[in-house]
Coordinates of C-alpha atoms in Angstrom, one line a residue:
M1450 CA 33.6 -34.8 46.6
S1451 CA 30.9 -33.1 44.4
E1452 CA 30.8 -29.3 43.8
I1453 CA 27.7 -29.0 45.9
Q1454 CA 29.4 -30.9 48.8
K1455 CA 32.4 -28.6 48.6
T1456 CA 30.1 -25.6 48.5
R1457 CA 28.2 -26.8 51.5
E1458 CA 31.5 -27.2 53.4
I1459 CA 32.6 -23.6 52.5
L1460 CA 29.2 -22.3 53.7
E1461 CA 29.2 -24.3 57.0
S1462 CA 32.9 -23.4 57.7
G1463 CA 32.2 -19.7 57.0
L1464 CA 29.2 -19.6 59.3
R1465 CA 31.2 -21.1 62.1
Q1466 CA 33.9 -18.4 61.6
L1467 CA 31.2 -15.8 61.6
A1468 CA 29.7 -17.3 64.7
I1469 CA 26.3 -17.4 63.1
P1470 CA 24.2 -20.5 64.1
A1471 CA 22.5 -22.3 61.3
Q1472 CA 19.8 -24.9 61.0
Q1473 CA 20.3 -27.6 58.4
S1474 CA 17.2 -26.3 56.6
Q1475 CA 18.8 -22.8 56.3
I1476 CA 22.0 -24.3 54.8
E1477 CA 20.0 -26.3 52.3
H1478 CA 17.9 -23.3 51.3
C1479 CA 21.2 -21.4 50.6
I1480 CA 22.7 -24.2 48.5
N1481 CA 19.4 -24.6 46.6
L1482 CA 19.4 -20.8 46.0
L1483 CA 22.9 -21.0 44.4
V1484 CA 22.0 -24.0 42.3
L1485 CA 19.0 -22.1 41.0
L1486 CA 21.0 -18.9 40.4
S1487 CA 23.6 -20.9 38.5
K1488 CA 20.8 -22.4 36.3
W1489 CA 19.3 -19.0 35.5
N1490 CA 22.6 -17.4 35.0
K1491 CA 23.3 -19.5 31.9
S1492 CA 20.4 -17.7 30.2
F1493 CA 20.0 -14.3 31.9
N1494 CA 23.6 -13.4 33.1
L1495 CA 22.5 -12.4 36.6
T1496 CA 26.0 -12.6 38.1
S1497 CA 29.6 -12.6 36.9
V1498 CA 30.4 -15.3 39.5
K1499 CA 30.2 -18.7 37.8
S1500 CA 31.2 -21.4 40.3
L1501 CA 29.0 -22.5 43.2
Q1502 CA 32.0 -22.4 45.6
Q1503 CA 32.8 -18.8 44.8
M1504 CA 29.1 -17.8 44.9
A1505 CA 29.1 -19.3 48.5
I1506 CA 31.7 -16.7 49.5
V1507 CA 30.8 -13.7 47.4
H1508 CA 27.0 -14.0 47.6
L1509 CA 26.1 -16.0 50.7
L1510 CA 28.8 -15.4 53.3
D1511 CA 29.2 -11.7 52.3
S1512 CA 25.5 -11.3 52.7
I1513 CA 25.1 -13.3 55.9
S1514 CA 27.9 -11.3 57.5
L1515 CA 25.5 -8.4 57.8
A1516 CA 23.0 -10.4 59.8
P1517 CA 24.3 -9.3 63.3
Y1518 CA 23.8 -5.6 62.4
L1519 CA 20.1 -5.8 61.3
R1520 CA 17.5 -4.2 63.6
N1521 CA 14.4 -6.4 63.9
G1522 CA 11.3 -5.6 62.0
E1523 CA 10.9 -4.2 58.5
I1524 CA 14.0 -4.4 56.3
L1525 CA 14.5 -2.9 52.8
D1526 CA 17.2 -4.2 50.5
V1527 CA 17.8 -1.5 47.8
G1528 CA 19.3 -2.7 44.6
T1529 CA 19.0 -6.3 45.6
G1530 CA 20.1 -7.6 42.1
A1531 CA 19.7 -11.4 42.1
G1532 CA 18.6 -11.3 45.8
F1533 CA 21.7 -10.4 47.6
P1534 CA 22.0 -9.7 50.5
G1535 CA 18.2 -9.8 50.9
L1536 CA 17.5 -13.5 50.3
P1537 CA 20.2 -15.0 52.5
L1538 CA 19.4 -12.5 55.2
A1539 CA 15.7 -13.5 55.0
I1540 CA 16.6 -17.1 55.3
F1541 CA 18.6 -16.5 58.4
K1542 CA 16.3 -13.9 59.9
P1543 CA 12.8 -15.6 59.4
D1544 CA 11.1 -13.4 62.0
N1545 CA 11.7 -10.2 60.0
H1546 CA 9.9 -9.0 56.9
F1547 CA 12.0 -8.1 53.9
V1548 CA 11.3 -5.9 50.8
L1549 CA 13.7 -6.5 48.0
L1550 CA 13.9 -3.7 45.5
D1551 CA 15.5 -3.6 42.1
S1552 CA 15.0 -1.9 38.7
N1553 CA 16.2 -4.8 36.7
I1554 CA 13.2 -6.9 35.6
K1555 CA 15.2 -10.0 34.8
K1556 CA 16.6 -10.0 38.3
T1557 CA 13.4 -9.4 40.1
R1558 CA 11.8 -12.2 38.2
F1559 CA 14.6 -14.5 39.3
V1560 CA 14.1 -13.4 42.9
K1561 CA 10.4 -14.0 42.8
Q1562 CA 11.0 -17.5 41.4
A1563 CA 13.6 -18.2 44.0
T1564 CA 11.2 -17.3 46.9
L1565 CA 8.5 -19.5 45.4
E1566 CA 10.7 -22.6 44.8
L1567 CA 12.5 -22.2 48.2
G1568 CA 9.3 -21.4 50.1
I1569 CA 10.8 -18.1 51.5
D1570 CA 7.6 -16.4 52.7
N1571 CA 9.0 -13.4 54.6
V1572 CA 9.9 -11.5 51.4
D1573 CA 8.2 -9.1 49.0
I1574 CA 9.9 -8.3 45.7
V1575 CA 9.4 -4.9 44.1
H1576 CA 10.4 -3.9 40.6
S1577 CA 11.2 -0.2 40.9
R1578 CA 13.9 2.5 41.1
I1579 CA 14.5 3.7 44.6
E1580 CA 13.5 7.3 43.7
H1581 CA 10.1 6.0 42.4
F1582 CA 9.5 3.6 45.3
Q1583 CA 6.4 4.3 47.3
T1584 CA 5.1 2.3 50.3
G1585 CA 3.2 2.7 53.5
I1586 CA 5.9 0.7 55.3
K1587 CA 8.4 2.4 57.6
F1588 CA 11.6 0.5 57.7
D1589 CA 13.7 -0.4 60.7
T1590 CA 16.8 -1.3 58.6
V1591 CA 17.7 -0.3 55.0
V1592 CA 20.6 -2.2 53.3
A1593 CA 22.1 -1.1 50.1
R1594 CA 25.0 -3.1 48.5
A1595 CA 27.0 -1.1 46.0
V1596 CA 24.2 1.4 45.1
S1597 CA 25.1 5.0 44.3
T1598 CA 27.1 7.1 46.7
L1599 CA 26.5 7.2 50.5
A1600 CA 25.2 10.7 50.6
L1601 CA 22.7 10.1 47.7
L1602 CA 21.4 6.8 49.1
I1603 CA 20.9 8.3 52.5
D1604 CA 18.9 11.1 51.0
Q1605 CA 16.8 8.7 48.9
V1606 CA 15.8 6.4 51.8
S1607 CA 15.6 8.8 54.8
G1608 CA 11.9 9.3 54.2
L1609 CA 11.3 5.6 54.3
M1610 CA 12.8 5.0 57.7
N1611 CA 11.5 4.7 61.2
E1612 CA 12.7 7.5 63.5
S1613 CA 15.2 5.1 65.1
G1614 CA 16.0 3.3 61.8
L1615 CA 19.5 2.2 60.7
I1616 CA 21.0 2.3 57.2
L1617 CA 23.6 -0.3 56.4
L1618 CA 25.9 0.4 53.5
P1619 CA 28.4 -2.3 52.7
K1620 CA 31.5 -1.1 50.9
G1621 CA 34.9 -2.5 49.8
Q1622 CA 37.8 -0.2 50.7
Y1623 CA 37.3 2.3 53.5
P1624 CA 35.1 5.0 51.7
Q1625 CA 37.0 8.1 52.9
T1626 CA 35.9 10.4 50.1
E1627 CA 32.2 9.4 50.4
L1628 CA 32.2 9.8 54.2
A1629 CA 33.6 13.2 53.9
E1630 CA 30.5 14.2 51.9
L1631 CA 28.1 13.3 54.7
N1632 CA 26.6 16.2 56.6
N1633 CA 24.9 16.0 60.0
C1634 CA 25.0 12.1 59.9
Q1635 CA 25.8 10.0 62.9
Y1636 CA 27.7 6.9 61.5
T1637 CA 30.1 4.3 62.5
V1638 CA 32.3 2.2 60.1
E1639 CA 32.9 -1.5 60.9
E1640 CA 35.5 -3.7 59.2
L1641 CA 33.9 -6.9 58.0
V1642 CA 35.9 -10.1 57.8
V1643 CA 34.2 -12.4 55.3
P1644 CA 35.6 -16.0 55.4
G1645 CA 37.3 -16.8 52.1
L1646 CA 37.0 -13.3 50.7
E1647 CA 40.4 -11.6 50.2
A1648 CA 39.0 -8.2 49.3
K1649 CA 38.6 -5.6 52.0
R1650 CA 35.0 -5.1 53.3
H1651 CA 33.7 -2.2 55.4
L1652 CA 30.2 -1.5 56.7
V1653 CA 29.0 2.0 57.1
C1654 CA 26.2 2.2 59.8
V1655 CA 24.1 5.3 59.6
E1656 CA 21.7 6.2 62.4
Q1657 CA 18.6 8.1 61.6

């Protein structure tokens, strides 16, 4: 069995465990995204994860596990890096519009190329730091994976949100210290179980 076939099996099995329905075209988009990432990674060092099989867990399934929590509409991915979680979420949520934001020009170039090659047309890519980001869009959901502290991130994006917007902040261990710094915020913390991932995952959900 080839590495791509093994990677596809990991992805398909993980999606079943997450109870997320998938069309074959979505699975192929995800596999092709990893192949492209692996190709670019040899020259631009976009991710420390090298094998396609591990990428399927760390990048795809970890990203897609957030899909049930998204609110429909406009979605901002802050610090998207090489496109995660934004690109997999855009593949699985085609009726939503995504803005993928990052300050690393190499990574935003990769994300733009990926959207072109894969035909992902519900995504805009912006090269900017969050504190300099200006837009006329009001977002229904903001996702930020491993970007700054909870309190700082919430402060930076609150002006970009709809009144009933939701901020999703994936974390590893339960972020007790960061949560203690939140003032006047309504939040819940969900424990995420990502198939194949041994590390702890928690999702802080902050209501506007």
